[in-house]
Short mmCIF file of C-alpha atoms in Angstrom, two decimals:
data_model
loop_
_atom_site.label_atom_id
_atom_site.label_comp_id
_atom_site.label_asym_id
_atom_site.label_seq_id
_atom_site.Cartn_x
_atom_site.Cartn_y
_atom_site.Cartn_z
CA UNK A 1 -29.93 -37.78 10.64
CA UNK A 2 -32.82 -38.25 12.89
CA UNK A 3 -36.54 -37.47 11.57
CA UNK A 4 -36.64 -34.88 14.25
CA UNK A 5 -33.49 -33.07 13.31
CA UNK A 6 -34.54 -33.23 9.60
CA UNK A 7 -37.83 -31.55 10.40
CA UNK A 8 -36.23 -28.95 12.35
CA UNK A 9 -34.12 -28.34 9.43
CA UNK A 10 -36.81 -28.06 6.90
CA UNK A 11 -38.70 -25.71 9.43
CA UNK A 12 -35.73 -23.50 9.48
CA UNK A 13 -35.17 -23.33 5.99
CA UNK A 14 -39.00 -22.68 5.60
CA UNK A 15 -39.02 -19.83 8.00
CA UNK A 16 -35.95 -18.44 6.28
CA UNK A 17 -37.30 -18.77 3.02
CA UNK A 18 -40.53 -17.03 4.25
CA UNK A 19 -38.50 -14.20 5.67
CA UNK A 20 -36.54 -13.78 2.43
CA UNK A 21 -39.73 -14.12 0.35
CA UNK A 22 -41.42 -11.38 2.36
CA UNK A 23 -38.31 -8.98 2.08
CA UNK A 24 -38.35 -9.61 -1.51
CA UNK A 25 -41.82 -8.94 -2.03
CA UNK A 26 -41.55 -5.71 0.35
CA UNK A 27 -38.91 -4.82 -2.09
CA UNK A 28 -40.72 -5.53 -4.91
CA UNK A 29 -43.83 -3.85 -3.83
CA UNK A 30 -42.20 -0.47 -2.94
CA UNK A 31 -40.25 1.39 -0.36
CA UNK A 32 -36.47 1.10 0.57
CA UNK A 33 -33.60 1.47 -2.01
CA UNK A 34 -35.01 -1.82 -3.51
CA UNK A 35 -37.71 0.42 -5.05
CA UNK A 36 -35.72 -0.42 -7.94
CA UNK A 37 -37.61 -3.54 -8.49
CA UNK A 38 -41.05 -1.77 -8.06
CA UNK A 39 -41.34 -0.36 -11.74
CA UNK A 40 -40.79 -3.36 -13.56
CA UNK A 41 -43.03 -5.61 -11.23
CA UNK A 42 -45.64 -3.11 -11.65
CA UNK A 43 -45.44 -2.89 -15.40
CA UNK A 44 -45.36 -6.70 -15.72
CA UNK A 45 -48.52 -6.81 -13.50
CA UNK A 46 -50.33 -4.12 -15.38
CA UNK A 47 -49.51 -4.59 -18.93
CA UNK A 48 -49.73 -8.12 -20.34
CA UNK A 49 -46.92 -7.55 -22.69
CA UNK A 50 -43.56 -9.34 -22.10
CA UNK A 51 -40.80 -6.79 -20.76
CA UNK A 52 -37.58 -6.65 -22.52
CA UNK A 53 -34.68 -7.33 -20.26
CA UNK A 54 -33.36 -3.99 -21.07
CA UNK A 55 -36.39 -2.15 -20.05
CA UNK A 56 -36.32 -3.96 -16.36
CA UNK A 57 -32.44 -3.06 -16.10
CA UNK A 58 -32.98 0.58 -17.08
CA UNK A 59 -35.79 1.23 -14.73
CA UNK A 60 -33.69 -0.45 -11.87
CA UNK A 61 -30.88 1.79 -12.63
CA UNK A 62 -32.92 4.80 -12.76
CA UNK A 63 -34.00 4.17 -9.31
CA UNK A 64 -30.54 3.30 -7.98
CA UNK A 65 -29.04 6.35 -6.06
CA UNK A 66 -25.69 6.88 -7.29
CA UNK A 67 -25.42 10.43 -5.96
CA UNK A 68 -22.66 9.69 -3.45
CA UNK A 69 -20.61 8.07 -5.79
CA UNK A 70 -21.11 10.94 -8.44
CA UNK A 71 -20.35 13.63 -5.89
CA UNK A 72 -17.06 11.68 -5.07
CA UNK A 73 -16.02 11.33 -8.75
CA UNK A 74 -16.79 14.90 -9.51
CA UNK A 75 -14.45 16.05 -6.72
CA UNK A 76 -11.36 14.01 -8.09
CA UNK A 77 -8.61 15.31 -9.51
CA UNK A 78 -9.21 16.35 -13.11
CA UNK A 79 -6.44 14.23 -14.31
CA UNK A 80 -7.82 11.19 -12.46
CA UNK A 81 -11.23 11.77 -13.40
CA UNK A 82 -10.58 11.68 -16.98
CA UNK A 83 -8.84 8.29 -16.74
CA UNK A 84 -11.77 7.08 -14.95
CA UNK A 85 -14.49 5.12 -16.96
CA UNK A 86 -17.59 6.88 -17.22
CA UNK A 87 -20.16 6.24 -14.39
CA UNK A 88 -22.75 5.34 -17.02
CA UNK A 89 -24.21 1.87 -16.14
CA UNK A 90 -26.44 1.39 -18.91
CA UNK A 91 -23.88 1.74 -21.40
CA UNK A 92 -21.55 -0.48 -19.53
CA UNK A 93 -24.35 -3.13 -19.25
CA UNK A 94 -25.87 -2.78 -22.87
CA UNK A 95 -22.75 -1.82 -24.85
CA UNK A 96 -20.28 -3.70 -22.89
CA UNK A 97 -18.31 -0.74 -22.48
CA UNK A 98 -16.58 -1.29 -19.27
CA UNK A 99 -13.19 0.09 -18.34
CA UNK A 100 -10.74 -0.04 -21.13
CA UNK A 101 -7.95 -1.96 -19.58
CA UNK A 102 -5.72 -1.17 -22.47
CA UNK A 103 -6.13 2.38 -22.60
CA UNK A 104 -5.73 2.67 -19.01
CA UNK A 105 -2.41 0.89 -18.80
CA UNK A 106 -1.21 3.01 -21.64
CA UNK A 107 -2.08 6.26 -19.70
CA UNK A 108 -0.48 5.05 -16.52
CA UNK A 109 2.66 4.19 -18.47
CA UNK A 110 2.70 7.65 -19.88
CA UNK A 111 1.88 9.23 -16.44
CA UNK A 112 4.90 7.32 -15.14
CA UNK A 113 7.11 8.39 -17.86
CA UNK A 114 6.06 12.06 -17.62
CA UNK A 115 6.87 11.82 -13.78
CA UNK A 116 10.34 10.48 -14.39
CA UNK A 117 11.13 13.33 -17.02
CA UNK A 118 9.77 15.84 -14.46
CA UNK A 119 11.79 14.41 -11.76
CA UNK A 120 15.11 13.78 -13.90
CA UNK A 121 16.18 17.17 -12.90
CA UNK A 122 16.06 15.84 -9.31
CA UNK A 123 18.20 13.21 -10.45
CA UNK A 124 20.57 15.67 -12.22
CA UNK A 125 20.84 17.70 -8.86
CA UNK A 126 21.37 14.79 -6.78
CA UNK A 127 23.95 13.14 -9.04
CA UNK A 128 25.80 16.62 -9.54
CA UNK A 129 25.82 17.73 -5.88
CA UNK A 130 27.01 14.20 -5.08
CA UNK A 131 30.16 14.48 -7.40
CA UNK A 132 30.95 18.00 -6.02
CA UNK A 133 30.69 16.74 -2.60
CA UNK A 134 33.05 13.98 -3.56
CA UNK A 135 35.40 16.49 -5.49
CA UNK A 136 35.55 18.94 -2.55
CA UNK A 137 36.18 16.22 -0.31
CA UNK A 138 39.20 15.04 -2.06
CA UNK A 139 40.30 18.64 -2.39
CA UNK A 140 39.37 19.44 0.99
CA UNK A 141 41.51 16.36 2.52
CA UNK A 142 44.56 17.71 0.74
CA UNK A 143 44.97 20.49 3.40
CA UNK A 144 46.42 19.39 6.59
CA UNK A 145 43.98 20.83 8.86
CA UNK A 146 41.02 18.55 7.85
CA UNK A 147 38.84 19.35 10.74
CA UNK A 148 37.40 22.47 8.88
CA UNK A 149 37.43 20.62 5.65
CA UNK A 150 35.31 18.22 7.44
CA UNK A 151 32.76 20.48 8.43
CA UNK A 152 32.60 22.02 4.90
CA UNK A 153 31.79 18.61 3.50
CA UNK A 154 29.23 18.04 6.16
CA UNK A 155 27.38 21.26 4.95
CA UNK A 156 27.37 20.20 1.28
CA UNK A 157 25.97 16.76 2.33
CA UNK A 158 23.30 18.97 4.30
CA UNK A 159 22.37 20.83 0.96
CA UNK A 160 22.20 17.74 -0.63
CA UNK A 161 20.01 15.80 1.78
CA UNK A 162 17.84 18.71 2.00
CA UNK A 163 17.07 18.22 -1.86
CA UNK A 164 16.57 14.66 -1.27
CA UNK A 165 14.23 15.30 2.10
CA UNK A 166 12.08 17.77 0.28
CA UNK A 167 11.32 15.07 -2.63
CA UNK A 168 10.49 12.74 -0.06
CA UNK A 169 8.11 14.97 1.65
CA UNK A 170 6.14 15.61 -1.28
CA UNK A 171 5.98 12.06 -1.85
CA UNK A 172 4.71 11.49 1.63
CA UNK A 173 1.92 14.26 1.13
CA UNK A 174 0.87 12.30 -2.18
CA UNK A 175 0.54 9.05 -0.20
CA UNK A 176 -1.59 10.25 2.47
CA UNK A 177 -3.99 12.23 0.11
CA UNK A 178 -4.40 9.18 -2.18
CA UNK A 179 -5.09 6.90 0.83
CA UNK A 180 -7.88 9.38 1.88
CA UNK A 181 -9.20 9.30 -1.49
CA UNK A 182 -9.51 5.64 -1.53
CA UNK A 183 -11.09 5.39 1.55
CA UNK A 184 -13.54 7.90 0.65
CA UNK A 185 -14.49 6.10 -2.60
CA UNK A 186 -14.97 2.98 -0.85
CA UNK A 187 -17.36 4.63 1.80
CA UNK A 188 -19.33 5.91 -1.32
CA UNK A 189 -19.34 2.66 -3.24
CA UNK A 190 -19.94 0.16 -0.49
CA UNK A 191 -23.49 1.41 0.14
CA UNK A 192 -24.49 1.04 -3.36
CA UNK A 193 -22.65 -2.43 -3.71
CA UNK A 194 -24.85 -3.42 -0.45
CA UNK A 195 -28.03 -2.26 -2.09
CA UNK A 196 -27.33 -4.28 -4.97
CA UNK A 197 -26.43 -7.32 -3.17
CA UNK A 198 -29.53 -7.13 -1.24
CA UNK A 199 -31.63 -6.62 -4.58
CA UNK A 200 -29.76 -9.81 -5.72
CA UNK A 201 -31.37 -11.73 -2.80
CA UNK A 202 -28.17 -12.08 -1.00
CA UNK A 203 -29.85 -10.56 2.11
CA UNK A 204 -27.69 -12.19 4.70
CA UNK A 205 -24.46 -11.89 2.78
CA UNK A 206 -25.14 -8.08 2.50
CA UNK A 207 -25.98 -8.02 6.31
CA UNK A 208 -22.63 -9.79 6.92
CA UNK A 209 -20.63 -8.05 4.49
CA UNK A 210 -21.65 -4.32 4.98
CA UNK A 211 -20.53 -3.99 8.37
CA UNK A 212 -17.59 -6.18 7.82
CA UNK A 213 -16.28 -4.42 4.76
CA UNK A 214 -17.03 -0.89 6.34
CA UNK A 215 -14.86 -2.21 9.39
CA UNK A 216 -12.07 -3.49 7.29
CA UNK A 217 -11.85 -0.46 5.09
CA UNK A 218 -11.82 2.02 7.92
CA UNK A 219 -9.49 -0.17 9.92
CA UNK A 220 -7.36 -0.76 7.18
CA UNK A 221 -7.17 3.04 6.32
CA UNK A 222 -6.50 3.77 10.20
CA UNK A 223 -3.73 1.13 10.29
CA UNK A 224 -1.93 2.35 7.49
CA UNK A 225 -2.63 5.99 8.00
CA UNK A 226 -1.80 6.05 11.92
CA UNK A 227 0.53 3.16 12.18
CA UNK A 228 2.32 2.27 9.19
CA UNK A 229 2.93 5.72 7.69
CA UNK A 230 4.18 7.21 11.01
CA UNK A 231 6.63 4.19 11.42
CA UNK A 232 8.09 4.52 7.93
CA UNK A 233 8.38 8.58 8.36
CA UNK A 234 10.33 7.65 11.78
CA UNK A 235 12.51 5.18 10.20
CA UNK A 236 13.20 7.77 7.24
CA UNK A 237 14.08 10.50 9.82
CA UNK A 238 16.04 8.22 11.78
CA UNK A 239 18.03 7.17 8.53
CA UNK A 240 18.81 10.66 7.81
CA UNK A 241 19.63 11.67 11.23
CA UNK A 242 22.03 8.52 12.02
CA UNK A 243 23.95 9.12 8.71
CA UNK A 244 24.77 12.68 9.77
CA UNK A 245 26.83 11.99 12.62
CA UNK A 246 28.90 9.01 13.20
CA UNK A 247 28.59 9.26 16.97
CA UNK A 248 25.03 8.70 16.91
CA UNK A 249 24.26 5.17 15.08
CA UNK A 250 20.75 4.46 14.62
CA UNK A 251 20.79 2.42 11.70
CA UNK A 252 19.71 -0.65 13.42
CA UNK A 253 16.75 1.04 15.06
CA UNK A 254 15.55 2.52 11.81
CA UNK A 255 16.04 -1.24 10.18
CA UNK A 256 13.79 -2.53 13.19
CA UNK A 257 10.85 0.07 12.56
CA UNK A 258 11.23 -0.93 8.88
CA UNK A 259 10.92 -4.84 9.40
CA UNK A 260 8.19 -3.88 11.82
CA UNK A 261 6.14 -2.02 9.51
CA UNK A 262 6.48 -4.99 6.85
CA UNK A 263 5.52 -7.44 9.46
CA UNK A 264 2.25 -5.54 10.18
CA UNK A 265 1.26 -5.00 6.61
CA UNK A 266 1.78 -8.51 5.99
CA UNK A 267 -0.36 -9.65 9.07
CA UNK A 268 -3.11 -7.26 8.01
CA UNK A 269 -3.14 -8.41 4.67
CA UNK A 270 -3.46 -12.09 5.64
CA UNK A 271 -6.07 -11.42 8.28
CA UNK A 272 -8.16 -9.44 5.77
CA UNK A 273 -7.99 -12.29 3.32
CA UNK A 274 -8.75 -15.00 5.69
CA UNK A 275 -11.86 -13.23 7.07
CA UNK A 276 -13.41 -12.11 3.70
CA UNK A 277 -12.85 -15.41 2.14
CA UNK A 278 -14.14 -17.44 5.14
CA UNK A 279 -17.27 -15.18 5.22
CA UNK A 280 -17.67 -15.22 1.52
CA UNK A 281 -17.64 -19.05 1.39
CA UNK A 282 -20.73 -19.34 3.66
CA UNK A 283 -23.07 -16.88 3.47
CA UNK A 284 -24.03 -16.92 -0.39
CA UNK A 285 -24.83 -20.61 -0.40
CA UNK A 286 -27.34 -20.09 2.43
CA UNK A 287 -28.73 -17.00 0.61
CA UNK A 288 -28.98 -19.02 -2.56
CA UNK A 289 -30.98 -21.79 -0.96
CA UNK A 290 -33.43 -19.33 0.74
CA UNK A 291 -33.69 -17.50 -2.52
CA UNK A 292 -34.63 -20.98 -4.39
CA UNK A 293 -37.17 -21.66 -1.53
CA UNK A 294 -38.72 -18.18 -1.86
CA UNK A 295 -39.25 -18.66 -5.44
CA UNK A 296 -40.62 -22.23 -5.08
CA UNK A 297 -43.14 -20.83 -2.35
CA UNK A 298 -44.09 -17.81 -4.45
CA UNK A 299 -44.75 -20.14 -7.59
CA UNK A 300 -46.51 -22.57 -5.55
CA UNK A 301 -48.60 -20.98 -2.89
CA UNK A 302 -49.71 -17.52 -4.42
CA UNK A 303 -52.90 -18.14 -6.55
CA UNK A 304 -53.22 -17.36 -10.09
CA UNK A 305 -50.37 -14.90 -10.37
CA UNK A 306 -47.77 -16.77 -8.46
CA UNK A 307 -45.90 -18.36 -11.30
CA UNK A 308 -45.50 -15.06 -13.10
CA UNK A 309 -44.23 -13.34 -9.94
CA UNK A 310 -41.89 -16.20 -9.44
CA UNK A 311 -40.54 -15.57 -13.28
CA UNK A 312 -40.56 -11.79 -12.70
CA UNK A 313 -38.65 -12.53 -9.53
CA UNK A 314 -36.02 -14.28 -11.84
CA UNK A 315 -35.76 -11.41 -14.38
CA UNK A 316 -35.50 -8.82 -11.49
CA UNK A 317 -32.73 -10.61 -9.83
CA UNK A 318 -30.91 -11.22 -13.03
CA UNK A 319 -31.06 -7.45 -13.65
CA UNK A 320 -29.84 -6.62 -10.44
CA UNK A 321 -26.86 -8.99 -10.64
CA UNK A 322 -25.87 -7.26 -14.03
CA UNK A 323 -25.92 -3.87 -12.23
CA UNK A 324 -24.01 -4.95 -9.17
CA UNK A 325 -21.46 -6.38 -11.41
CA UNK A 326 -21.21 -3.35 -13.58
CA UNK A 327 -20.72 -1.19 -10.37
CA UNK A 328 -18.35 -3.63 -9.03
CA UNK A 329 -16.28 -3.11 -12.54
CA UNK A 330 -16.51 0.51 -12.12
CA UNK A 331 -15.30 0.33 -8.55
CA UNK A 332 -12.22 -1.90 -9.38
CA UNK A 333 -11.49 0.54 -12.17
CA UNK A 334 -11.82 3.50 -10.06
CA UNK A 335 -9.65 2.13 -7.54
CA UNK A 336 -7.02 1.14 -10.11
CA UNK A 337 -6.90 4.67 -11.26
CA UNK A 338 -6.97 6.44 -8.05
CA UNK A 339 -4.03 4.40 -6.95
CA UNK A 340 -2.20 4.13 -10.24
CA UNK A 341 -1.21 8.07 -10.45
CA UNK A 342 0.22 8.41 -6.94
CA UNK A 343 1.89 5.07 -7.42
CA UNK A 344 3.47 6.08 -10.67
CA UNK A 345 4.62 9.34 -9.03
CA UNK A 346 6.00 7.44 -6.00
CA UNK A 347 7.87 4.89 -8.23
CA UNK A 348 9.30 7.22 -10.51
CA UNK A 349 10.89 9.17 -7.39
CA UNK A 350 11.94 5.80 -5.60
CA UNK A 351 13.71 4.84 -9.21
CA UNK A 352 15.36 8.14 -9.22
CA UNK A 353 16.73 7.94 -5.52
CA UNK A 354 17.76 4.30 -6.21
CA UNK A 355 19.56 5.34 -9.27
CA UNK A 356 21.10 8.23 -7.88
CA UNK A 357 22.44 6.09 -5.10
CA UNK A 358 23.82 3.47 -6.97
CA UNK A 359 25.53 6.47 -9.40
CA UNK A 360 27.01 8.30 -6.47
CA UNK A 361 27.92 5.45 -4.28
CA UNK A 362 31.53 5.00 -5.75
CA UNK A 363 32.39 8.42 -5.24
CA UNK A 364 30.45 10.12 -2.49
CA UNK A 365 30.63 10.05 1.21
CA UNK A 366 29.30 6.98 2.68
CA UNK A 367 27.00 9.10 5.10
CA UNK A 368 25.36 10.26 2.10
CA UNK A 369 24.78 6.84 0.66
CA UNK A 370 23.53 5.46 3.67
CA UNK A 371 20.94 8.32 4.02
CA UNK A 372 19.80 8.07 0.68
CA UNK A 373 19.36 4.32 0.99
CA UNK A 374 17.36 4.82 4.01
CA UNK A 375 15.16 7.27 2.32
CA UNK A 376 14.52 5.06 -0.69
CA UNK A 377 13.95 1.96 1.56
CA UNK A 378 11.27 3.94 3.43
CA UNK A 379 9.79 5.06 -0.06
CA UNK A 380 9.68 1.50 -0.80
CA UNK A 381 7.62 0.76 2.23
CA UNK A 382 5.47 3.67 1.63
CA UNK A 383 4.73 2.30 -1.96
CA UNK A 384 4.18 -1.25 -0.33
CA UNK A 385 1.60 0.04 2.14
CA UNK A 386 -0.32 2.00 -0.45
CA UNK A 387 -0.42 -1.01 -2.93
CA UNK A 388 -1.50 -3.22 -0.27
CA UNK A 389 -4.10 -1.01 0.88
CA UNK A 390 -5.46 -0.57 -2.82
CA UNK A 391 -5.27 -4.53 -3.25
CA UNK A 392 -7.31 -5.15 -0.27
CA UNK A 393 -9.88 -2.76 -1.26
CA UNK A 394 -9.99 -4.37 -4.86
CA UNK A 395 -10.35 -7.72 -3.51
CA UNK A 396 -13.14 -6.51 -1.15
CA UNK A 397 -15.00 -5.26 -4.25
CA UNK A 398 -14.30 -8.59 -6.19
CA UNK A 399 -15.43 -10.68 -3.28
CA UNK A 400 -18.76 -8.70 -2.89
CA UNK A 401 -19.39 -8.84 -6.37
CA UNK A 402 -18.55 -12.66 -6.50
CA UNK A 403 -20.39 -13.41 -3.53
CA UNK A 404 -23.85 -11.95 -5.06
CA UNK A 405 -23.12 -14.13 -8.35
CA UNK A 406 -22.77 -17.14 -6.16
CA UNK A 407 -26.23 -16.48 -4.83
CA UNK A 408 -27.98 -15.57 -8.10
CA UNK A 409 -26.27 -18.92 -9.74
CA UNK A 410 -27.25 -21.07 -6.94
CA UNK A 411 -30.96 -19.95 -7.50
CA UNK B 1 51.24 25.40 -12.26
CA UNK B 2 55.07 24.99 -13.05
CA UNK B 3 55.56 28.57 -11.69
CA UNK B 4 54.04 27.85 -8.40
CA UNK B 5 55.90 24.68 -7.81
CA UNK B 6 59.33 26.36 -9.11
CA UNK B 7 58.71 29.14 -6.79
CA UNK B 8 57.69 27.00 -3.90
CA UNK B 9 61.15 24.99 -4.40
CA UNK B 10 63.16 27.92 -4.53
CA UNK B 11 61.49 29.76 -1.59
CA UNK B 12 61.76 26.52 0.38
CA UNK B 13 65.65 26.44 -0.33
CA UNK B 14 66.03 30.13 0.60
CA UNK B 15 64.05 29.53 3.64
CA UNK B 16 66.49 26.92 4.99
CA UNK B 17 69.04 29.63 5.06
CA UNK B 18 66.78 32.55 6.30
CA UNK B 19 65.44 30.51 9.14
CA UNK B 20 68.92 29.74 10.24
CA UNK B 21 70.56 33.25 9.80
CA UNK B 22 67.75 35.63 10.23
CA UNK B 23 64.76 33.75 11.87
CA UNK B 24 62.59 36.96 12.31
CA UNK B 25 61.75 37.23 8.57
CA UNK B 26 61.20 33.41 8.00
CA UNK B 27 57.41 33.63 8.72
CA UNK B 28 57.19 36.64 6.54
CA UNK B 29 58.74 35.12 3.59
CA UNK B 30 56.63 32.01 3.95
CA UNK B 31 53.53 34.37 4.17
CA UNK B 32 54.54 36.22 1.26
CA UNK B 33 55.02 33.00 -0.85
CA UNK B 34 51.58 31.68 0.22
CA UNK B 35 49.89 34.83 -0.61
CA UNK B 36 51.61 35.14 -4.10
CA UNK B 37 50.96 31.47 -4.90
CA UNK B 38 47.17 31.88 -3.87
CA UNK B 39 47.09 35.01 -6.14
CA UNK B 40 48.50 33.09 -8.99
CA UNK B 41 46.00 30.37 -8.46
CA UNK B 42 42.99 32.75 -8.66
CA UNK B 43 42.93 32.51 -12.48
CA UNK B 44 42.57 28.59 -12.65
CA UNK B 45 40.37 28.63 -9.67
CA UNK B 46 37.98 30.92 -11.22
CA UNK B 47 37.89 28.39 -14.15
CA UNK B 48 37.11 25.38 -12.12
CA UNK B 49 34.13 27.46 -10.26
CA UNK B 50 32.97 28.42 -13.75
CA UNK B 51 32.93 24.83 -14.93
CA UNK B 52 31.19 23.83 -11.55
CA UNK B 53 28.47 26.47 -12.13
CA UNK B 54 27.94 25.35 -15.76
CA UNK B 55 27.46 21.74 -14.88
CA UNK B 56 25.21 22.70 -11.87
CA UNK B 57 22.90 24.86 -14.18
CA UNK B 58 22.95 22.31 -16.86
CA UNK B 59 22.00 19.70 -14.20
CA UNK B 60 19.41 22.35 -12.80
CA UNK B 61 20.79 22.70 -9.52
CA UNK B 62 19.63 25.65 -7.74
CA UNK B 63 22.33 28.35 -7.30
CA UNK B 64 21.72 28.50 -3.78
CA UNK B 65 23.10 25.11 -3.10
CA UNK B 66 25.78 25.56 -5.30
CA UNK B 67 26.95 29.02 -3.66
CA UNK B 68 26.59 27.18 -0.10
CA UNK B 69 28.79 24.35 -1.18
CA UNK B 70 31.46 26.40 -2.82
CA UNK B 71 31.30 29.17 -0.07
CA UNK B 72 31.96 26.52 2.65
CA UNK B 73 34.67 24.99 0.81
CA UNK B 74 36.48 28.45 0.01
CA UNK B 75 36.17 29.41 4.00
CA UNK B 76 37.75 25.95 4.70
CA UNK B 77 40.51 26.61 2.45
CA UNK B 78 41.27 30.17 3.58
CA UNK B 79 40.99 29.45 7.33
CA UNK B 80 43.29 26.33 6.96
CA UNK B 81 45.93 28.44 5.10
CA UNK B 82 45.78 31.07 7.67
CA UNK B 83 46.02 28.60 10.44
CA UNK B 84 48.99 26.69 8.89
CA UNK B 85 50.77 29.90 8.50
CA UNK B 86 50.30 30.91 12.15
CA UNK B 87 51.27 27.48 13.15
CA UNK B 88 54.64 27.72 10.88
CA UNK B 89 55.24 30.85 12.94
CA UNK B 90 55.10 28.94 16.17
CA UNK B 91 51.77 30.25 17.31
CA UNK B 92 49.62 27.19 17.67
CA UNK B 93 47.03 29.06 19.79
CA UNK B 94 46.34 31.58 17.25
CA UNK B 95 46.23 28.83 14.31
CA UNK B 96 43.46 26.81 16.38
CA UNK B 97 41.55 30.26 16.73
CA UNK B 98 41.67 30.84 13.07
CA UNK B 99 40.29 27.19 12.49
CA UNK B 100 37.47 27.86 14.86
CA UNK B 101 36.70 30.94 13.28
CA UNK B 102 36.57 28.94 9.89
CA UNK B 103 34.34 26.38 11.44
CA UNK B 104 31.72 29.08 13.00
CA UNK B 105 31.36 30.68 9.80
CA UNK B 106 30.83 27.79 7.86
CA UNK B 107 28.26 26.81 10.31
CA UNK B 108 26.51 30.01 10.31
CA UNK B 109 26.33 29.68 6.26
CA UNK B 110 24.78 26.34 7.00
CA UNK B 111 22.12 27.55 9.35
CA UNK B 112 19.13 28.03 6.87
CA UNK B 113 19.75 24.52 5.45
CA UNK B 114 20.05 22.95 8.92
CA UNK B 115 16.89 24.62 9.83
CA UNK B 116 15.37 23.61 6.75
CA UNK B 117 16.44 20.17 7.20
CA UNK B 118 15.17 20.00 10.87
CA UNK B 119 11.87 21.45 9.69
CA UNK B 120 11.34 18.86 7.32
CA UNK B 121 12.46 16.00 9.66
CA UNK B 122 10.10 17.25 12.30
CA UNK B 123 7.02 17.69 9.98
CA UNK B 124 7.65 14.32 9.03
CA UNK B 125 7.13 12.94 12.30
CA UNK B 126 3.72 12.32 13.47
CA UNK B 127 1.92 14.34 16.27
#
């Protein structure tokens, strides 16, 4: 590396450090959401007694605006809200009471079992009607003029299909509601996370990630809601219609739609991961270096109090890391909880569909089996879409939290 | 069961004679036998329907569905018997009209279900 380039690199790093340093100073001296740093710094400046980390973190939390998040949590379904970890950052940080994953898992398992027992009547209806159809078909085929009998069997098939379709419809409504909820939650959480990211010192990371995550969250939601779900619905409708009439076979088309959905889902997933990981690998290092330089400059160039300010900077950043991680954990828990209940419901209905199809297949009409298999295939896709979206949101939060930590550690 | 089978054999044997000697009453005798046999079947059939209903209520099937299925099959039975009788009497045209009537009524029965299914399908589709 030539001397010239090296000088340029040093100048650039210094400029960057100056920028970051001034931002942090501005944050420390008031204004912006970053006012959270103010209280701790002021007190440190005025009183000569050392501050405890608890006090700094508490005063930071007090300044942090969680209103959006709080409003959102309060608007949730009471059942979901109960399972949610309490949005009490102080307790999460000082007492280590985060999300109780074990209790959460037990609760989800219970909900799943509840849903299964609730929908067991559906299973019973499907099987009994399927058996009736089979019986009537054998009786009806004993009469010679089987055309009328064929119509009668078709009608009983219709009754069965209607049952299955109404269950499917309720699932569709649940899935779509849940997606809306997830997106609403992410949009409420992201500003808070970005604020904390900036407070940790990862200013450029926050600048990159905030719009990136906003775009991906809304993009994923739009993709799933407007492209994937309609594809799934169309394939389900085609499966039902195609099974009703032998003269209008659309089985392949329905299958095509389904594999298209899977392809799009997989592609979106891979693209999301690639983008988020690639961004997450570079930005925090730069931020960390800038932070380090800022600390160095503060300590070296501000006379008298410089060293103390640099130390205060350290403590405040550490507190911000704690808060950010607590919010991240809360967010992850919330995403899990918000999705877990609907997924349990969908999964229970899917299980029942599959079970009913399997049990009825040896006796029932092949058309019925085909329609049921099509419906349960679509349900599986619906489930996959929801889980993928939830996973992407989950990973998004994890990456933001992790990126902030990387910045803080490099410091 | 045995009575119906025995009666059937006896009537069939009689009919071979009747159709040859006095053809006009052949169809009437056949019709009389069918009606008698059906009447004798009523009681066991009621038992079958009752068993179905019990099964269905045990599984929580709404009576609407069961009624629909049973009515459709009943209409299919009755019209097919009527159609066969008419064909037996040599009136194929009347037989097919009877069948058609049966189909129409079954479809009429199914109209609410078909409408509901189409409704569900349409509401699933976007737009």
